[in-house]
Short mmCIF file of C-alpha atoms and ligand atoms in Angstrom, two decimals:
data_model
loop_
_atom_site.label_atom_id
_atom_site.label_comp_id
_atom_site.label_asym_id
_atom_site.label_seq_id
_atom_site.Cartn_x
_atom_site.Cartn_y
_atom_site.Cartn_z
CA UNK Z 19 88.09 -83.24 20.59
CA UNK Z 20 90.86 -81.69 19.02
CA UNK Z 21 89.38 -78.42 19.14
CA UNK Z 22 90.97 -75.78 22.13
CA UNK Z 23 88.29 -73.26 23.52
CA UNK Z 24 88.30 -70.12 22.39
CA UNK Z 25 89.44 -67.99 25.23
CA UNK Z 26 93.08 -66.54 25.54
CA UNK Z 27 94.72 -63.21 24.05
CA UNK Z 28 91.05 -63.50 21.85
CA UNK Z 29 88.99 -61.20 21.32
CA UNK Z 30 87.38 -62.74 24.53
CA UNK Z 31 89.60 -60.04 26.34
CA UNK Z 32 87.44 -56.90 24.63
CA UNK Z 33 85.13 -56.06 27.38
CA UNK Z 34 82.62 -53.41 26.99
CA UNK Z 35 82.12 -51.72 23.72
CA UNK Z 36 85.32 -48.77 22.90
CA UNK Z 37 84.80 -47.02 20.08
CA UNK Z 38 87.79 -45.23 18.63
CA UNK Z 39 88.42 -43.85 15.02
CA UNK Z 40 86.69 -47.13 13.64
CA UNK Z 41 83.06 -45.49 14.50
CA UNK Z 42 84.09 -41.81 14.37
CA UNK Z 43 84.73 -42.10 10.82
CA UNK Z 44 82.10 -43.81 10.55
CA UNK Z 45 79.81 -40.99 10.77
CA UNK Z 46 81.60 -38.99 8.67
CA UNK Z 47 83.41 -40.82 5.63
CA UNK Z 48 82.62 -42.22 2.37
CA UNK Z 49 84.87 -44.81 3.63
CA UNK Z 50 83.62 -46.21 7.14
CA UNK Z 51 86.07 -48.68 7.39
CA UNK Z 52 89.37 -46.72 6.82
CA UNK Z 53 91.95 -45.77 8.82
CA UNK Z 54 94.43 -44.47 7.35
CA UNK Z 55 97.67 -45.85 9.93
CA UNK Z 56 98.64 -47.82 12.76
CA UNK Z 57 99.85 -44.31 14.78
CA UNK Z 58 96.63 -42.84 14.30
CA UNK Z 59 95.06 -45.99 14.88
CA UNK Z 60 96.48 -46.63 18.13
CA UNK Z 61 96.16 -42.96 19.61
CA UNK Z 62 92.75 -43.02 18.25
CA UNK Z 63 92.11 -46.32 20.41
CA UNK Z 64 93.92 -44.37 23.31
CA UNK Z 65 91.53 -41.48 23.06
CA UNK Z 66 88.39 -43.47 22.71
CA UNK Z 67 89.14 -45.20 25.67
CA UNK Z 68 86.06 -46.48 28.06
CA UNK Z 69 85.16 -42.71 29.20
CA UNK Z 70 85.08 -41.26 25.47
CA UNK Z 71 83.79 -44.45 23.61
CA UNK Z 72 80.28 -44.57 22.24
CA UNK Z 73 78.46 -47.54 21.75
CA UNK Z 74 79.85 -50.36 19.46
CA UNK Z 75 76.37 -50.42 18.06
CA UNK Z 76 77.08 -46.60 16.30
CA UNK Z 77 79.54 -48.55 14.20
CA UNK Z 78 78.45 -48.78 10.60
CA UNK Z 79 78.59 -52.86 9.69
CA UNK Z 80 80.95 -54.65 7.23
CA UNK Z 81 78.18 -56.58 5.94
CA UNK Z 82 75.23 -55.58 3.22
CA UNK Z 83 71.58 -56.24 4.40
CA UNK Z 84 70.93 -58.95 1.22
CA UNK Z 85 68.58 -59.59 -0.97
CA UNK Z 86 65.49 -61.90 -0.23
CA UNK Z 87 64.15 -63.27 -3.56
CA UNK Z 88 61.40 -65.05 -4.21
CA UNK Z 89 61.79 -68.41 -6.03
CA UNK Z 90 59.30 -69.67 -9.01
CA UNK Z 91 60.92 -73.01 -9.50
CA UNK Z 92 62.35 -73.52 -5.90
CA UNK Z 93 58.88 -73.03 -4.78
CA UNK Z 94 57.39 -75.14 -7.29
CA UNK Z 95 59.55 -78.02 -6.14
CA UNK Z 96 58.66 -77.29 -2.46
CA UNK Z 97 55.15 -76.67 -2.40
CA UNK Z 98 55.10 -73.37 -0.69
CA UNK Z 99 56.83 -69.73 -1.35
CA UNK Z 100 60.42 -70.66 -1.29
CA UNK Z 101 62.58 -67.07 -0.09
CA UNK Z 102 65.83 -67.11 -0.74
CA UNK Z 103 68.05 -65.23 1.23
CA UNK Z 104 71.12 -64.12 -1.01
CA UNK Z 105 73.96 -64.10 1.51
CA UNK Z 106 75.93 -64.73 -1.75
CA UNK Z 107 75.70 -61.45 -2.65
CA UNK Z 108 77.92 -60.62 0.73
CA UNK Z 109 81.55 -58.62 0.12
CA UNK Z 110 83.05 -61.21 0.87
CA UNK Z 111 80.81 -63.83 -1.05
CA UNK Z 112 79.35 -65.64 1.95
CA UNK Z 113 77.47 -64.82 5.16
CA UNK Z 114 80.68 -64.84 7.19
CA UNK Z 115 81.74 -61.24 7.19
CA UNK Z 116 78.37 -60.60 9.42
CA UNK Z 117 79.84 -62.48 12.85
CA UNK Z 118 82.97 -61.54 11.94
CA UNK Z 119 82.77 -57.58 10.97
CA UNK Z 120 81.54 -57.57 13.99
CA UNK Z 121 83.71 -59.66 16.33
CA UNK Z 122 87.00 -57.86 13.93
CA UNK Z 123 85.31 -54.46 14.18
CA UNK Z 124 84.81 -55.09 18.27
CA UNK Z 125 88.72 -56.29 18.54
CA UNK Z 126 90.07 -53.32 16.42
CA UNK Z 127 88.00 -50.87 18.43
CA UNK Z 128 89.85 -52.31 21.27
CA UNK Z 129 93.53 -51.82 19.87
CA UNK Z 130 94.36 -55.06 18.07
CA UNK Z 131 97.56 -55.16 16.38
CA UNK Z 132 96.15 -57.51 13.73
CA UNK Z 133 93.89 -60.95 13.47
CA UNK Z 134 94.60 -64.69 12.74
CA UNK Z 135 92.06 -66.98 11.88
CA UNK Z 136 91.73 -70.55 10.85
CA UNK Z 137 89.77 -71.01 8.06
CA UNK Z 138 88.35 -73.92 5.21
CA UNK Z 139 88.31 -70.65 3.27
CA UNK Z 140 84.94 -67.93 3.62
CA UNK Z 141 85.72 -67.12 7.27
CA UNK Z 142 89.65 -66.76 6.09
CA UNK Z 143 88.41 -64.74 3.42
CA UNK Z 144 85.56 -62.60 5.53
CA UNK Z 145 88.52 -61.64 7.86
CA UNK Z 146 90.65 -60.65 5.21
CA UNK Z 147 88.03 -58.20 3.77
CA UNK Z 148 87.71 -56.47 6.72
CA UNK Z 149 91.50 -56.82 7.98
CA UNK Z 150 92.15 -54.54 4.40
CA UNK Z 151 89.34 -52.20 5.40
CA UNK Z 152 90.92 -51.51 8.88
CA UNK Z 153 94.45 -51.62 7.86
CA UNK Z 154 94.87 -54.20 9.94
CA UNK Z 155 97.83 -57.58 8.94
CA UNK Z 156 95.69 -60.87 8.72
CA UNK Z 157 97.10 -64.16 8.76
CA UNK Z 158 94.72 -67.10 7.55
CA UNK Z 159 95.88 -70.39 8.54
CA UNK Z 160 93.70 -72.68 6.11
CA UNK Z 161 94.19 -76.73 5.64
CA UNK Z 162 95.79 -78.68 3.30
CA UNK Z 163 92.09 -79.34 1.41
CA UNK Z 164 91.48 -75.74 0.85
CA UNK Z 165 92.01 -75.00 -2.80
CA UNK Z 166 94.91 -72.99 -4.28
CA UNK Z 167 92.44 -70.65 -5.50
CA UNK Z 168 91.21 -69.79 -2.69
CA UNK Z 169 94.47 -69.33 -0.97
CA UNK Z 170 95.31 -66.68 -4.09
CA UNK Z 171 91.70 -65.11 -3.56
CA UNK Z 172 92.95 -64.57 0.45
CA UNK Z 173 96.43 -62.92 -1.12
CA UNK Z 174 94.43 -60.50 -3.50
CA UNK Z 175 92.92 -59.13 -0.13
CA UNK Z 176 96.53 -58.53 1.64
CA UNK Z 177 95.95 -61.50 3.78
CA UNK Z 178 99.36 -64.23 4.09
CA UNK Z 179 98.09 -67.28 4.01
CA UNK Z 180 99.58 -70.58 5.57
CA UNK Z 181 98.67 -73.96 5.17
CA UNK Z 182 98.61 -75.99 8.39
CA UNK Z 183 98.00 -80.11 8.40
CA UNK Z 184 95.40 -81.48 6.41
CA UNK Z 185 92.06 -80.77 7.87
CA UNK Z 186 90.57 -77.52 9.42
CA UNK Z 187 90.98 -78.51 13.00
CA UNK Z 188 94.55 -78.65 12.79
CA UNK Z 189 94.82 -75.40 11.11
CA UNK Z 190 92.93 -74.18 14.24
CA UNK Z 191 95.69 -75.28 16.58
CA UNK Z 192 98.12 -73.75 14.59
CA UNK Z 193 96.20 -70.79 14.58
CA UNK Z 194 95.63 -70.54 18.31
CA UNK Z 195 99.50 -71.12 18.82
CA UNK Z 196 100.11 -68.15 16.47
CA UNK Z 197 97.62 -65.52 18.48
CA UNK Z 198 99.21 -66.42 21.67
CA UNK Z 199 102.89 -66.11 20.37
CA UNK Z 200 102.15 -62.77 18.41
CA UNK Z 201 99.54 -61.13 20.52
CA UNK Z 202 97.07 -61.36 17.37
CA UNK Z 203 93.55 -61.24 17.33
CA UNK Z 204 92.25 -64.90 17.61
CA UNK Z 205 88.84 -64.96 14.92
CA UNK Z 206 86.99 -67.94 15.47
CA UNK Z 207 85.16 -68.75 11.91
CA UNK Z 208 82.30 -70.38 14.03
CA UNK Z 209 82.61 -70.57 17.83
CA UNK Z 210 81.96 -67.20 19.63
CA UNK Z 211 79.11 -65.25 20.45
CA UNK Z 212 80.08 -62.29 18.64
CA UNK Z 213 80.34 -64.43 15.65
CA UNK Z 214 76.57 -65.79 16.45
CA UNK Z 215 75.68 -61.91 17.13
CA UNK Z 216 76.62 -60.90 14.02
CA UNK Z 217 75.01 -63.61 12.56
CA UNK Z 218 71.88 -63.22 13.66
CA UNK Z 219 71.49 -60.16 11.59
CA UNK Z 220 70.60 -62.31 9.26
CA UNK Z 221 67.06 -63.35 10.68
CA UNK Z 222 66.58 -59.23 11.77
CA UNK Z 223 66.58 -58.63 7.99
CA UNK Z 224 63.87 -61.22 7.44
CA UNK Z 225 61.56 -60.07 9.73
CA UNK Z 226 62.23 -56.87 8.30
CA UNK Z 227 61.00 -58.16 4.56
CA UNK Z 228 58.69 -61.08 4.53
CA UNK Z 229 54.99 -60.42 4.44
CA UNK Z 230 54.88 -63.29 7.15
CA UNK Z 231 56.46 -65.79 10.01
CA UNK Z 232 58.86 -68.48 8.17
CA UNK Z 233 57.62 -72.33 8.11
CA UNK Z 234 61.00 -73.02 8.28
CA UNK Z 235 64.37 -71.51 7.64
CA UNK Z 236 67.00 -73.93 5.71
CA UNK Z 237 70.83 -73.70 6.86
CA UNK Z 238 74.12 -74.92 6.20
CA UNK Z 239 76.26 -76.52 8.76
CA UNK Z 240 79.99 -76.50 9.05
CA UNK Z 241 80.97 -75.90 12.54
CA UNK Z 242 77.37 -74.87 13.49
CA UNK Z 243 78.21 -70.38 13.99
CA UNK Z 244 75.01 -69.88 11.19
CA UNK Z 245 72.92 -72.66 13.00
CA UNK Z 246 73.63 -70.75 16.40
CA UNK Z 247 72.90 -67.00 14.68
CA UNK Z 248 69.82 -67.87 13.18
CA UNK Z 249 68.67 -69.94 16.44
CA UNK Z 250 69.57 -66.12 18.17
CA UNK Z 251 67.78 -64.04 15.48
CA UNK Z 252 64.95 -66.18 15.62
CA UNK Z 253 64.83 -66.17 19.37
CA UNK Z 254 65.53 -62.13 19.04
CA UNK Z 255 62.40 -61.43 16.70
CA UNK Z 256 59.39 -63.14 18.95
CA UNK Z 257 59.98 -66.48 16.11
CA UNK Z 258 61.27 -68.96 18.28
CA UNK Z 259 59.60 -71.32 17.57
CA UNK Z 260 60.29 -71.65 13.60
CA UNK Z 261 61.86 -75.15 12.91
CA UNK Z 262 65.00 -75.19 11.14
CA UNK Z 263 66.53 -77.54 8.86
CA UNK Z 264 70.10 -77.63 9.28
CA UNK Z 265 71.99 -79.65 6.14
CA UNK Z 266 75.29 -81.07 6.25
CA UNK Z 267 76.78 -83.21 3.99
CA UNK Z 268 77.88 -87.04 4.35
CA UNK Z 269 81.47 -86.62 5.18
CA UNK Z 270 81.35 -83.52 7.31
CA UNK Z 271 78.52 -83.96 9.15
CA UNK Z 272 79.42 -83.30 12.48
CA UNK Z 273 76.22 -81.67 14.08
CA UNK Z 274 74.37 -85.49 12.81
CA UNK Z 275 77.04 -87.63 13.95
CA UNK Z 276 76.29 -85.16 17.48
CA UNK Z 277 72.64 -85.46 17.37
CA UNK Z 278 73.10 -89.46 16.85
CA UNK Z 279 75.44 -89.92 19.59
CA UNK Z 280 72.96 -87.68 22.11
CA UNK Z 281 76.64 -86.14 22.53
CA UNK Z 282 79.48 -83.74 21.08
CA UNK Z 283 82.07 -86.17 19.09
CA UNK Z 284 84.31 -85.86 16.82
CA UNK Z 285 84.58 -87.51 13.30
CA UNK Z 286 87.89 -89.18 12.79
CA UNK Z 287 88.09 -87.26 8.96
CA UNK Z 288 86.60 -85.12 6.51
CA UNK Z 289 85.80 -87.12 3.63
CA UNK Z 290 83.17 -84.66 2.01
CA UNK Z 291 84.38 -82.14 -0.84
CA UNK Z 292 82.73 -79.53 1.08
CA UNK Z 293 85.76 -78.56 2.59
CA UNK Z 294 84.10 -75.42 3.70
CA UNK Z 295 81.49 -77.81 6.29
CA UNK Z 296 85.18 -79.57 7.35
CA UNK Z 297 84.80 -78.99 10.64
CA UNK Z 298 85.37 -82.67 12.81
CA UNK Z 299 83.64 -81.73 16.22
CA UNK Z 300 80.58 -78.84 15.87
CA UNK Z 301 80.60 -76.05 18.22
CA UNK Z 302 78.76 -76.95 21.97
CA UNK Z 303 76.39 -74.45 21.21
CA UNK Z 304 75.25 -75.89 18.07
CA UNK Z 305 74.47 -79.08 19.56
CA UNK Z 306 73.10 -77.29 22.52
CA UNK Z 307 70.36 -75.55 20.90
CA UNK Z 308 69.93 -78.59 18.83
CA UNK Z 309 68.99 -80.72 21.39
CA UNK Z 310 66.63 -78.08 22.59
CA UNK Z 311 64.01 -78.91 19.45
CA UNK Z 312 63.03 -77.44 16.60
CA UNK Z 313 66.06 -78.20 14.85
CA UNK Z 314 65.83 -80.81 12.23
CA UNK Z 315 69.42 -82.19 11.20
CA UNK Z 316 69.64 -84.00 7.85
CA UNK Z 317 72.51 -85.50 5.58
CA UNK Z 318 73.13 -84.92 1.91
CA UNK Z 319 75.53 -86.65 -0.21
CA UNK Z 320 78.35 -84.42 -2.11
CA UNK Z 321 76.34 -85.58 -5.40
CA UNK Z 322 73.07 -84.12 -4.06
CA UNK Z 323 74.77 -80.71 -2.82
CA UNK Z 324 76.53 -80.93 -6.84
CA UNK Z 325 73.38 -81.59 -8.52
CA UNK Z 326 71.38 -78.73 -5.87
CA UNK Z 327 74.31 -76.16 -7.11
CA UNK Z 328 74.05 -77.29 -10.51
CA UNK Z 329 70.25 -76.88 -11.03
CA UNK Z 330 70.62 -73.49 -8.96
CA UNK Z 331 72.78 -72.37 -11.42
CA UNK Z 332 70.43 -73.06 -14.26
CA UNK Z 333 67.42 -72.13 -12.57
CA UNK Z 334 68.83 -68.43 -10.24
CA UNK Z 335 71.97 -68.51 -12.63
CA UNK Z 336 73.62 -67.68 -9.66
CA UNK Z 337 77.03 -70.09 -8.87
CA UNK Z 338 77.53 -71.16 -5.03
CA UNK Z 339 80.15 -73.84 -3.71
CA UNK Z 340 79.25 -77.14 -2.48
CA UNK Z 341 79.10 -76.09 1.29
CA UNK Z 342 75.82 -74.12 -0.07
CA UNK Z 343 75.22 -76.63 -2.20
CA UNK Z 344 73.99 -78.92 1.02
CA UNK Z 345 71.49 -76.51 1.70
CA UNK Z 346 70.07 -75.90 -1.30
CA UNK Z 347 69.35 -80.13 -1.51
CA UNK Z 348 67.03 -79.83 1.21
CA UNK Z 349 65.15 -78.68 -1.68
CA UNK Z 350 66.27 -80.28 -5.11
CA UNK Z 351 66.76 -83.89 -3.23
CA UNK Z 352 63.44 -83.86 -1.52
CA UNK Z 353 63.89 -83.38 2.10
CA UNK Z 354 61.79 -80.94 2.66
CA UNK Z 355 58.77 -83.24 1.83
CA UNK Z 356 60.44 -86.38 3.08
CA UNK Z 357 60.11 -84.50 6.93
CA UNK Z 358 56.45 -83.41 5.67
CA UNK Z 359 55.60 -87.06 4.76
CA UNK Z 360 57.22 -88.24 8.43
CA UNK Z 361 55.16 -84.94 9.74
CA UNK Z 362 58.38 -83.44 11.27
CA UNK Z 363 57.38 -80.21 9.58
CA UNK Z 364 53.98 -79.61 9.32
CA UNK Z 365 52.16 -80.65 5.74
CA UNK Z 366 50.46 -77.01 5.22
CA UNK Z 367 54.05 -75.12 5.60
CA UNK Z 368 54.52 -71.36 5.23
CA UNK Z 369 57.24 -70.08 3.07
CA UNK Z 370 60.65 -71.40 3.24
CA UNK Z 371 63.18 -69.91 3.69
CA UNK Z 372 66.89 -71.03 2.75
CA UNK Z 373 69.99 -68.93 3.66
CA UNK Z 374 72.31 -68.71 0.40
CA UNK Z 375 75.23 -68.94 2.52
CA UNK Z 376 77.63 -68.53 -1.04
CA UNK Z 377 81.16 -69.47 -0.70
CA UNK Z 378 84.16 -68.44 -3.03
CA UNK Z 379 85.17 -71.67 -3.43
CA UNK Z 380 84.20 -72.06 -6.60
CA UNK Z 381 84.38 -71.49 -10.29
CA UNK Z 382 83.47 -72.87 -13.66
CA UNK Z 383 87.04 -74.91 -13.56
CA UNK Z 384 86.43 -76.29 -9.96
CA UNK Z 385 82.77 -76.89 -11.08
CA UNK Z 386 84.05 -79.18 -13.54
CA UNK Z 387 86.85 -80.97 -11.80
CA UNK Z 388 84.27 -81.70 -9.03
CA UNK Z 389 82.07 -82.95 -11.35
CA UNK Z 390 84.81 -85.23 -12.45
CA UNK Z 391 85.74 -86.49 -9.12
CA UNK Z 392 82.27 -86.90 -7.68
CA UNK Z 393 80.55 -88.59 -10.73
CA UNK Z 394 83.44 -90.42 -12.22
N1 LIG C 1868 83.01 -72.30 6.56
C1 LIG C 1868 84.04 -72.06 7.57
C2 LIG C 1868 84.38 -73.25 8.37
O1 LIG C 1868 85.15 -74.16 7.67
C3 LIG C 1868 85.22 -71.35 6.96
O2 LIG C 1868 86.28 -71.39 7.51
O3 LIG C 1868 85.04 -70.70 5.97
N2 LIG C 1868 78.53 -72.22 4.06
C4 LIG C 1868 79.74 -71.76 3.69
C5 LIG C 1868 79.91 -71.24 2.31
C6 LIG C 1868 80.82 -71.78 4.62
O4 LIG C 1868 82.00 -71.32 4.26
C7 LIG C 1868 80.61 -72.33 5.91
C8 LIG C 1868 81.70 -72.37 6.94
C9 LIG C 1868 79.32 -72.78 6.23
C10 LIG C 1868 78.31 -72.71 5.28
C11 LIG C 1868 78.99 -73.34 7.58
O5 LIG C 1868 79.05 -72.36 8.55
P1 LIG C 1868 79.32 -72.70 10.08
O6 LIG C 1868 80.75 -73.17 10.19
O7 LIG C 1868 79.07 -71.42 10.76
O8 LIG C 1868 78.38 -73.77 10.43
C12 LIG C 1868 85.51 -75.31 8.42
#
């Protein structure tokens, strides 16, 4: 497992919630999320040390509470209400900026001098968002496989941007080396309970709009931080027991290769063009909770996920990269009423619901030249 834990100069050092300038403003400003300098910053930090500090919770999120749509054709395909939750529609274009606003907003409230985070791309670009909101320097280390476009979409937001070996494990070394040597903020894209936290905000919101308990909720896996936030939210909402499909694609499908081995191991490379599911060894947790129950792994190929996006496009006219892609083929490709016909989700199922997890990733030219490379 090449894949160090995630405790050292981290944010696993904040302790108990400080609030400084980051939630005071928040009260009071148009802007929530600025602050204006590093002096006032860090003598804001001083003053809302743990006597003065007000709970974290006070803080006003980086994240949007998203749309959840209702589907004609997606439920015609399915057989029951399909809901689609439009994490798309995020500031960041994917659900990452809800585990980490909060684990960013948590460190900066606690004096960071700045964050670092390894990243296939959304959680490089989630962290960037919100390093520009708090005035706060963000390095993304990102792979080799992550697309120049990308890297330029991570520059737009202030971020620097290094590229580190060729898959995202190895950018996570480099990226733990970097925190230690420059007392940055480590930000795990998947592993961390703040990430999962934030995260589960996700499920709150659902309880909070449909007319009715899930049959199932539908999930992308990359590392497995969604998979662990939604298992939280669910547990957090009295819906426990709601099965969930978790979708990876062949390639990067660490959580199966997991579940198949009855252990955690690691895949020797990432030969999907999701790079943004690249992760080679899933998170502990993820495969924790998986082997639990009620999680129902399954494997796409790239040319399902391309065909899901493709059809999602025509059908939502909404674009999403390939990562999303796997999710949305539980669907197109049939596997939610494969597991009906092998009654591993029950025949009479209540609506579905699939997290749009989005992605930047992707545009009409990378459409195409995946659509070159995948069909030939
Ligand atoms: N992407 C991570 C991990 O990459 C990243 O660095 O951006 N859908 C989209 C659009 C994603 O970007 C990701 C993760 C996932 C799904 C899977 O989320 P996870 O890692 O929490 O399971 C290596």
């Amino acid at each position: 497992m090449s894949q160090p834990p995630h405790t050292h100069t981290s944010i696993d050092n904040v302790q108990a919630p400080q609030t400084s300038l980051v939630s005071r403003r928040a009260g009071m400003s148009a802007f929530p999320h600025t602050v204006t300098s590093a002096a006032e910053r860090s003598s804001a930090t001083l003053r809302g040390g743990r006597n003065l500090g007000r709970a974290m919770d006070d803080i006003h999120p980086f994240h949007v509470n998203t749309p959840l749509l209702e589907s004609l054709y997606l439920s015609k395909r399915a057989g029951t209400t399909v809901y689609m939750k439009m994490d798309n529609a995020q500031p960041s274009g994917s659900f990452k900026i809800r585990g980490i606003g909060l684990l960013c907003q948590k460190a900066a409230g606690s004096g960071s001098k700045g964050f670092v985070c390894s990243s296939g791309g959304n959680a490089g670009l989630a962290t960037a968002y919100v390093a520009r909101k708090l005035n706060l320097p963000a390095t993304i280390i990102v792979p080799s496989s992550t697309s120049d476009a990308m890297a330029q979409k991570l520059r737009d937001h202030g971020a620097s941007v290094r590229v580190f070996g060729k898959v995202w494990d190895d950018a996570n070394q480099e990226a733990h080396r970097l925190a230690e040597t420059e007392g940055l903020t480590f930000v795990p894209p998947f592993d961390h309970p703040l990430v999962w936290q934030g995260h589960a905000s996700i499920v709150r919101e659902l309880k909070a709009s449909m007319p009715s308990k899930p049959g199932a909720v539908v999930v992308a896996v990359g590392g497995g931080g969604l998979l662990c936030g939604v298992v939280e939210g669910l547990k957090e909402v009295g819906w426990g027991d709601v099965p969930i499909v978790a979708m990876e694609t062949k390639g990067a499908n660490c959580l199966n290769a997991a579940v198949t081995a009855g252990k955690v191991v690691t895949l020797p490379d990432i030969t999907s063009e999701a790079k943004c599911l690249g992760a080679l060894t899933v998170c502990k947790q993820a495969f924790d909770v998986t082997a639990e129950g009620n999680i129902i792994s399954e494997v796409v190929t790239d040319q399902e996920a391309l065909k899901a996006l493709e059809l999602f496009v025509d059908e939502e006219r909404v674009l999403v990269e390939l990562a999303c892609g796997a999710a949305l083929a539980a669907i197109y490709s049939g596997v939610i009423q494969r597991l009906q016909s092998q009654a591993r989700l029950p025949c009479l199922l209540g609506p579905l619901v699939v997290i749009v997890c989005g992605g930047s990733s992707i545009s009409l030219a990378q459409l195409s030249q995946l659509k070159d490379k995948l069909r030939g």
